[in-house]
Amino acid sequence: MPPSSSSKNSRYHQQLTSIKIARPFTGGINAILSQIASFDLPSLQSLDISDQYSFPSHGLRQFSQKFPTLKSLICSHTRPDLVLIAECFPNLEEIDVSHISVSSDADLQVKALASGLKKLRKVDLTGNFILADSSVFTLCQNCVSLEELAVHETVSLSNIGIANAIRQRPQLRSLAVRGDNVTLEFIDALVSLKCLTCLHLSDSHISDEALCALADGVLQFRELSLRECSGYQYSGISCLLRNCNNLQYLDLQGTQFLNDECVIELSLLLANLKVVNLSENEELTVLSLFAIMRNCPLITEIRMEDTEVGKQKLQEDCLVVNYHLKFLYLAQNSWLDDGCVTMLASICPNLEMMDLSNCGRVSVGVVEVLGRCCKIQCMDLSHLECDLSHFQFRVNFEVPTLFVLNLSGLSISNEELSIISKNCFNLKELKLDHCYKITANGVKQVVKNCKQLRMISLYYCKKVSSDIVSWMVLARPSLRNIRAPRYTRHIADKRDHFLRHGCFVEWIPKVNSELTREASLGRFHDFT
């Protein structure tokens, strides 16, 4: 006999290791935490309550009585009570309190966290602008197991304060910080961290002398980020990279001096590189892209958004097929055209994700990607700026691997949408925001053909009535998230009814009128 549904659920509960509350959860989050506390979840280790409108103090107290050994808590973009967290979960090893709203006693709360959570290994305090040097010092002093610390986007901290703090924890493996004006004293503190393998600096001013001093420290970085950093030149970064033989992740977004010649030379030093971000470097062309693909044989992800890819043409005999590259982000490249996209599809046969959003000259090339890349799972084609009046987006072949598709802002018709849904029948997420031509008939074809659909976004689809939401919830039980075209009282009144069917419905608040509480709760922050 097949096992009963209750026994299946019981086995599932036994294996559940993490819970993430929908963000924002518009029901009673205190009540849902109390309800979770009534379940038998012996393997539960992680809870994520990010982006909530209110901090569920009562619910967390009840939750902690059942799960006092919780190891990971994520409550970013909330207004948490850090003292309560320290009292309720003394065994936490990881905590994310980034971008939180705290009162003037923020330092006291962080110090209470440091005193109560001595087992912490990983702490993220990113974006907490009124944090003091003394708080980070106390954290590093008290948490003897601390290995990863993130305090970037925290302008209130000083170089000297961070340097003094990290010297308390010589076993730190990962540090993310906004260094401001990076001094040699700060570099000395970094060099003292002999286990440091991941360094993320951002929006900092760092000299060639400082980078060379860091290179002399014989640190073997696996991850290095100098995103939006200034003050250094090619000699400084090349000096550092020559000493990083095992570097796997490199972020040089927004580097002021970077050009194709620099990237070609640096790529020869990066034999083990797997992920690189070269976005927002306006002098980089396809020459840099192919240098990375050719000289970094292990590369799996390349980001070159808002560059000049497509402006420079390459001879076909210079191209090398790369079987490792899986993720390619080329958004906002105004020179990128169909020829370049088709060429990329032919030499990157194992692509799983491609972002071509806001590219100025791409049209039929996207169909070539879907046809040639047999492992493609995700494509972002939102807001392609080319004239689509002469181009019909017809995918006349099956693409069973495609799970996520963003067509927002495209002038596609119901007929094209129907063809896409028939051949991309395994879609789980589909974004159609600002698609002004489609109607309810086109949406119904998607819901009927895509039997695994979990999320569909219809923001500002002017010809689609919000009345279709009720039909979608009943017609496709797999749906977990619907973004309705606009706010209507009909949707607000049925919000709880939709939740009982397992679907969270969001909507655009009414414009130029006073918002009801229900409408404001329907606002959407982010979906990942």
XYZ file of C-alpha atoms in Angstrom:
528
model
C 0.000 0.000 0.000
C 1.244 3.503 -0.731
C 2.124 5.515 2.344
C -0.524 7.901 3.632
C -0.138 11.636 3.134
C 0.340 12.068 6.870
C 3.282 9.677 6.915
C 4.803 11.438 3.937
C 4.474 14.786 5.713
C 5.988 13.254 8.835
C 9.064 12.099 6.918
C 9.331 15.523 5.290
C 9.208 17.236 8.673
C 11.939 14.950 9.969
C 14.256 16.099 7.154
C 13.410 19.836 7.134
C 16.551 21.868 7.958
C 15.533 25.480 7.150
C 12.415 27.650 7.115
C 11.991 30.924 5.268
C 8.900 33.044 5.966
C 7.493 34.688 2.812
C 8.651 38.266 2.552
C 6.725 40.180 3.499
C 4.367 37.722 5.224
C 1.059 39.580 5.431
C -0.564 37.235 7.930
C 0.253 37.090 11.618
C 3.950 36.222 11.704
C 3.819 35.728 15.485
C 1.052 33.202 14.986
C 2.875 31.327 12.234
C 6.037 31.032 14.366
C 3.961 29.727 17.255
C 2.351 27.198 14.927
C 5.739 26.055 13.609
C 6.810 25.535 17.216
C 4.084 22.892 17.552
C 5.676 20.693 14.855
C 8.252 17.984 15.382
C 11.235 19.266 13.384
C 14.331 17.569 14.795
C 16.614 18.639 11.924
C 15.684 22.339 11.857
C 18.808 24.542 11.943
C 17.972 27.792 10.111
C 15.193 30.422 10.215
C 14.820 33.372 7.804
C 12.379 36.156 8.777
C 13.831 38.931 6.591
C 11.849 41.875 5.203
C 9.008 41.682 7.719
C 6.938 44.755 8.593
C 7.238 44.026 12.323
C 9.606 42.000 14.464
C 7.824 38.940 15.918
C 9.125 39.059 19.490
C 6.311 36.961 20.973
C 6.479 34.350 18.221
C 10.256 34.040 18.493
C 10.036 33.434 22.242
C 7.675 30.522 21.663
C 9.755 29.306 18.734
C 12.931 29.356 20.826
C 11.366 27.205 23.546
C 10.985 24.415 20.969
C 14.174 25.098 19.006
C 16.766 26.544 21.427
C 19.585 24.916 19.438
C 18.845 26.900 16.256
C 22.172 27.578 14.495
C 21.300 30.221 11.891
C 18.994 33.262 12.054
C 18.469 35.714 9.196
C 16.502 38.867 9.976
C 17.864 41.474 7.552
C 15.733 44.506 6.647
C 13.751 44.294 9.888
C 13.766 46.080 13.249
C 15.058 43.284 15.464
C 15.498 43.129 19.214
C 19.083 41.871 19.455
C 18.891 41.475 23.212
C 15.903 39.157 22.838
C 17.687 37.173 20.113
C 20.691 36.670 22.386
C 18.418 35.461 25.193
C 16.343 33.118 23.030
C 19.015 31.504 20.850
C 22.302 31.170 22.801
C 23.556 28.469 20.414
C 23.457 30.565 17.237
C 26.488 30.137 14.994
C 25.361 32.401 12.146
C 23.347 35.634 12.277
C 22.428 38.124 9.553
C 21.243 41.469 10.910
C 22.168 43.502 7.839
C 20.291 46.660 6.852
C 18.268 46.691 10.048
C 16.433 49.631 11.611
C 17.743 50.136 15.115
C 17.265 52.814 17.737
C 19.970 54.989 19.276
C 21.013 52.129 21.570
C 22.348 50.111 18.621
C 25.778 49.732 20.216
C 24.289 48.365 23.435
C 22.247 45.864 21.442
C 25.244 44.676 19.410
C 27.314 44.343 22.599
C 24.501 42.301 24.166
C 24.565 40.105 21.077
C 28.327 39.661 21.413
C 28.046 38.795 25.099
C 25.187 36.340 24.692
C 26.171 34.525 21.505
C 29.669 33.255 22.138
C 29.383 30.446 19.559
C 28.999 32.818 16.600
C 31.088 31.880 13.570
C 29.487 34.162 10.975
C 28.087 37.690 11.491
C 26.663 40.109 8.897
C 26.212 43.707 10.107
C 26.202 45.280 6.643
C 24.429 48.593 6.203
C 24.054 49.515 9.872
C 25.155 53.127 9.613
C 25.307 54.073 13.303
C 27.455 51.158 14.392
C 30.455 52.148 16.550
C 34.028 50.840 16.527
C 33.616 49.637 20.113
C 30.708 47.348 19.130
C 32.743 45.529 16.494
C 35.687 45.300 18.901
C 33.469 43.680 21.562
C 32.076 41.287 18.977
C 35.530 40.139 17.878
C 36.778 39.984 21.459
C 33.893 37.890 22.851
C 33.084 35.578 19.936
C 36.133 33.326 20.038
C 34.859 31.125 17.173
C 34.252 34.020 14.754
C 35.456 33.217 11.226
C 33.384 35.464 8.930
C 32.572 39.150 9.491
C 30.718 41.508 7.123
C 30.528 45.219 7.971
C 30.613 46.872 4.555
C 28.264 49.777 3.750
C 28.827 50.841 7.362
C 30.275 54.349 7.054
C 30.421 55.021 10.798
C 33.293 52.565 11.339
C 36.907 53.724 11.081
C 39.944 51.947 9.617
C 41.654 52.009 12.993
C 38.577 50.641 14.744
C 38.212 47.733 12.325
C 41.962 47.037 12.463
C 41.907 46.855 16.265
C 38.853 44.604 16.191
C 40.089 42.028 13.672
C 43.411 41.691 15.486
C 41.378 40.075 18.269
C 40.377 37.252 15.918
C 43.484 36.040 14.029
C 41.541 33.011 12.758
C 39.190 35.166 10.600
C 38.748 33.579 7.188
C 36.434 36.134 5.558
C 36.133 39.919 5.932
C 33.809 42.271 4.069
C 34.338 45.947 4.867
C 34.035 49.455 3.483
C 37.640 50.529 3.969
C 37.247 54.262 3.218
C 40.897 55.426 2.954
C 42.797 52.171 3.387
C 45.903 52.833 5.466
C 49.058 50.752 5.833
C 48.038 50.164 9.465
C 44.832 48.539 8.210
C 46.863 46.464 5.733
C 49.129 45.322 8.595
C 46.045 44.122 10.471
C 44.892 42.197 7.388
C 48.313 40.612 6.938
C 48.174 39.390 10.539
C 45.138 37.266 9.619
C 47.048 34.271 8.270
C 43.811 32.308 7.655
C 42.185 35.102 5.611
C 41.079 33.748 2.226
C 38.151 36.062 1.392
C 38.498 39.867 1.335
C 35.700 42.106 0.100
C 36.450 45.829 0.023
C 33.947 48.293 -1.437
C 33.859 52.035 -2.148
C 37.332 52.386 -0.699
C 40.416 54.404 -1.631
C 43.413 52.094 -1.750
C 46.874 52.824 -3.148
C 49.217 50.662 -5.215
C 51.551 50.695 -2.208
C 48.821 49.200 -0.018
C 48.020 46.462 -2.557
C 51.695 45.548 -2.894
C 52.033 45.440 0.909
C 49.052 43.092 0.979
C 50.746 40.946 -1.679
C 53.911 40.781 0.449
C 51.806 39.356 3.288
C 51.674 36.049 1.398
C 47.912 35.702 1.921
C 46.336 33.124 -0.386
C 43.015 34.694 -1.336
C 40.257 32.595 -2.850
C 37.913 35.600 -3.082
C 38.896 39.218 -3.695
C 36.580 42.162 -4.276
C 37.672 45.751 -4.959
C 34.241 46.834 -6.167
C 33.984 50.584 -6.838
C 37.414 51.103 -5.247
C 39.681 53.920 -6.415
C 43.248 55.159 -5.937
C 45.114 52.168 -7.380
C 46.336 51.440 -10.905
C 47.267 48.408 -12.974
C 50.657 47.991 -11.278
C 49.026 47.570 -7.864
C 46.379 45.026 -8.836
C 48.779 43.014 -11.005
C 51.275 42.884 -8.101
C 48.571 41.472 -5.831
C 47.147 38.981 -8.352
C 50.587 37.556 -9.112
C 50.629 36.362 -5.505
C 47.083 34.908 -5.574
C 47.588 31.618 -7.368
C 44.385 30.073 -6.023
C 42.013 32.995 -6.655
C 38.558 31.736 -7.664
C 36.413 34.885 -7.319
C 37.374 38.395 -8.495
C 35.218 41.536 -8.456
C 36.619 44.627 -10.198
C 33.307 46.348 -10.918
C 33.639 50.075 -11.524
C 37.434 50.154 -11.818
C 38.482 53.507 -13.257
C 41.524 52.496 -15.325
C 40.529 49.055 -16.607
C 40.702 48.425 -20.372
C 40.981 45.410 -22.681
C 44.785 45.338 -22.547
C 44.721 45.231 -18.732
C 42.156 42.414 -18.630
C 44.028 40.353 -21.221
C 47.239 40.562 -19.160
C 45.497 39.934 -15.820
C 43.631 36.916 -17.201
C 46.991 35.168 -17.715
C 47.474 35.276 -13.918
C 44.085 33.704 -13.124
C 44.262 30.060 -14.125
C 41.942 28.956 -11.288
C 39.362 31.742 -11.613
C 35.722 30.609 -11.549
C 33.726 33.854 -11.083
C 34.569 37.367 -12.300
C 32.688 40.674 -12.238
C 33.915 43.340 -14.677
C 30.695 45.357 -14.877
C 30.548 49.154 -15.213
C 33.917 49.385 -16.949
C 33.092 51.418 -20.031
C 36.309 50.669 -21.952
C 35.898 46.876 -21.911
C 34.751 45.133 -25.080
C 34.274 41.577 -26.257
C 38.091 41.271 -26.316
C 38.076 41.177 -22.513
C 35.207 38.690 -22.479
C 37.013 36.232 -24.749
C 40.334 36.700 -22.961
C 38.665 35.489 -19.751
C 36.988 32.595 -21.566
C 40.266 31.589 -23.231
C 42.801 32.100 -20.418
C 40.662 31.059 -17.433
C 39.659 27.491 -18.324
C 37.668 26.920 -15.099
C 35.499 30.037 -15.423
C 31.797 29.383 -14.725
C 30.375 32.897 -14.293
C 31.162 36.197 -16.038
C 29.509 39.533 -15.320
C 30.114 42.290 -17.869
C 27.064 44.500 -17.472
C 27.098 48.097 -18.694
C 30.298 47.754 -20.737
C 31.068 47.991 -24.466
C 30.631 44.299 -25.346
C 29.546 44.124 -28.974
C 31.361 47.238 -30.126
C 34.535 45.368 -31.090
C 34.292 42.521 -33.623
C 36.339 39.327 -33.463
C 37.573 37.020 -36.183
C 36.001 33.569 -35.950
C 39.406 31.862 -35.950
C 40.141 33.622 -32.608
C 37.213 31.936 -30.848
C 37.594 29.068 -28.415
C 34.716 26.888 -27.209
C 34.265 27.079 -23.425
C 32.379 24.160 -21.880
C 32.601 25.381 -18.269
C 30.832 28.747 -18.578
C 27.320 28.511 -17.102
C 26.288 32.044 -16.086
C 26.694 35.065 -18.365
C 25.411 38.515 -17.372
C 25.489 41.076 -20.198
C 22.704 43.487 -19.234
C 22.787 47.110 -20.422
C 25.264 46.583 -23.241
C 23.982 48.993 -25.877
C 26.350 47.667 -28.576
C 25.454 44.001 -28.154
C 23.677 42.664 -31.247
C 22.247 39.411 -32.589
C 25.499 38.429 -34.283
C 27.470 38.586 -31.055
C 24.752 36.788 -29.061
C 24.559 33.998 -31.647
C 28.345 33.631 -31.583
C 28.286 33.380 -27.781
C 25.614 30.700 -27.952
C 27.746 28.663 -30.339
C 30.916 28.724 -28.210
C 29.234 28.431 -24.777
C 27.077 25.334 -25.300
C 26.591 24.643 -21.569
C 25.146 28.025 -20.575
C 22.487 27.731 -17.871
C 21.737 31.421 -17.331
C 21.975 34.444 -19.650
C 20.991 38.027 -18.852
C 20.431 40.246 -21.888
C 18.096 42.758 -20.241
C 18.183 46.350 -21.483
C 20.392 45.499 -24.459
C 19.835 47.819 -27.370
C 20.196 45.665 -30.491
C 19.234 42.117 -29.527
C 16.179 40.360 -31.006
C 16.385 37.035 -32.899
C 19.644 36.194 -31.128
C 17.692 35.164 -28.026
C 15.996 32.385 -29.987
C 19.427 31.171 -31.102
C 20.497 30.911 -27.450
C 17.419 28.828 -26.596
C 18.080 26.562 -29.569
C 21.830 26.068 -29.192
C 22.322 25.990 -25.413
C 20.696 22.692 -24.486
C 21.131 23.260 -20.709
C 19.676 26.763 -20.521
C 17.553 27.222 -17.372
C 17.119 30.973 -16.942
C 16.933 33.923 -19.351
C 16.361 37.601 -18.597
C 15.172 39.391 -21.728
C 13.415 42.262 -19.994
C 13.266 45.661 -21.644
C 15.165 44.831 -24.808
C 15.316 48.224 -26.467
C 15.419 47.106 -30.110
C 12.492 47.687 -32.439
C 10.474 44.493 -32.084
C 7.764 45.567 -34.513
C 9.395 43.503 -37.272
C 10.381 40.585 -35.048
C 8.108 37.855 -33.765
C 9.377 36.035 -30.709
C 8.630 32.495 -31.888
C 10.240 29.546 -30.133
C 9.216 26.766 -32.519
C 11.085 24.007 -30.706
C 10.941 22.487 -27.246
C 13.098 23.952 -24.474
C 12.388 21.546 -21.595
C 15.257 22.842 -19.414
C 14.028 26.455 -19.207
C 12.652 27.190 -15.721
C 12.870 30.995 -15.357
C 12.009 33.556 -18.051
C 11.719 37.336 -17.778
C 9.916 39.007 -20.683
C 9.001 42.225 -18.864
C 8.603 45.267 -21.062
C 8.502 43.323 -24.356
C 5.895 43.892 -27.004
C 4.876 40.235 -27.284
C 1.432 39.085 -28.366
C -0.898 36.409 -27.023
C 0.075 34.182 -29.945
C 3.793 34.437 -29.162
C 3.114 33.839 -25.473
C 1.092 30.737 -26.292
C 3.919 29.315 -28.435
C 6.450 30.016 -25.682
C 4.309 28.290 -23.048
C 3.808 25.207 -25.236
C 7.516 24.737 -25.922
C 8.871 26.004 -22.588
C 6.378 23.873 -20.703
C 8.561 23.383 -17.589
C 8.600 27.077 -16.692
C 8.437 27.721 -12.947
C 8.797 31.519 -12.953
C 7.538 33.911 -15.638
C 7.674 37.707 -15.482
C 5.449 39.655 -17.880
C 5.459 43.087 -16.224
C 4.631 45.986 -18.576
C 3.668 43.629 -21.434
C 0.888 45.834 -22.745
C -0.321 43.611 -25.619
C -1.149 40.442 -23.719
C -4.658 39.771 -22.419
C -6.277 37.246 -20.089
C -6.399 34.723 -22.950
C -2.620 34.723 -23.262
C -2.171 34.348 -19.512
C -4.620 31.419 -19.450
C -2.576 29.615 -22.108
C 0.518 29.939 -19.905
C -1.281 28.631 -16.825
C -2.725 25.677 -18.757
C 0.507 24.690 -20.515
C 3.062 25.242 -17.726
C 2.056 22.636 -15.168
C 4.972 23.394 -12.786
C 4.440 27.168 -12.720
C 5.145 28.599 -9.242
C 5.369 32.346 -9.897
C 3.862 34.666 -12.502
C 4.206 38.448 -12.494
C 1.715 40.638 -14.343
C 2.437 44.103 -12.947
C 1.080 46.867 -15.201
C -0.338 44.475 -17.813
C -3.038 46.945 -18.766
C -5.188 44.539 -20.802
C -5.252 41.830 -18.125
C -8.023 42.119 -15.549
C -7.243 41.317 -11.921
C -10.282 39.029 -11.947
C -8.095 36.361 -13.532
C -6.233 35.834 -10.230
C -8.972 33.662 -8.698
C -9.062 31.478 -11.794
C -5.269 31.035 -11.789
C -5.134 29.988 -8.129
C -7.709 27.255 -8.727
C -6.492 26.202 -12.188
C -2.814 25.761 -11.295
C -2.281 24.368 -7.750
C 1.511 24.655 -8.131
C 1.329 28.495 -8.053
C 2.894 29.972 -4.922
C 3.231 33.635 -5.915
C 1.109 35.819 -8.189
C 1.752 39.499 -8.848
C -1.572 40.875 -9.993
C -1.786 43.606 -12.670
C -3.256 46.132 -10.225
C -4.938 46.512 -6.887
C -8.652 45.736 -6.619
C -10.819 45.263 -3.569
C -11.729 41.833 -4.965
C -8.112 40.645 -4.544
C -7.639 42.232 -1.126
C -10.790 40.606 0.218
C -9.650 37.177 -0.974
C -6.053 37.385 0.234
C -6.555 34.893 3.058
C -8.516 32.595 0.752
C -5.574 32.515 -1.678
C -3.143 31.830 1.180
C -5.199 28.813 2.221
C -4.598 27.488 -1.311
C -0.863 28.018 -0.783
C -0.558 31.110 -3.003
C 0.703 34.532 -1.913
C -0.905 37.242 -4.088
C 0.678 40.688 -4.415
C -0.556 43.810 -6.130
C 0.335 47.362 -7.086
C -1.137 49.889 -4.612
C -3.679 52.336 -5.950
C -2.136 55.540 -7.293
C -3.293 59.069 -6.466
C -5.583 57.872 -3.726
C -5.324 57.089 -0.062
C -4.067 53.516 0.364
C -5.958 51.084 2.500
C -3.915 48.970 4.873
C -4.613 45.896 2.754
C -3.288 47.621 -0.361
C -0.091 48.732 1.345
C 0.480 45.214 2.650
C 0.308 43.962 -0.902
C 3.409 45.880 -1.896
C 6.257 43.699 -3.038
C 9.897 44.152 -2.035
C 11.821 41.460 -3.866
C 11.367 37.926 -5.086
C 14.282 35.537 -5.194
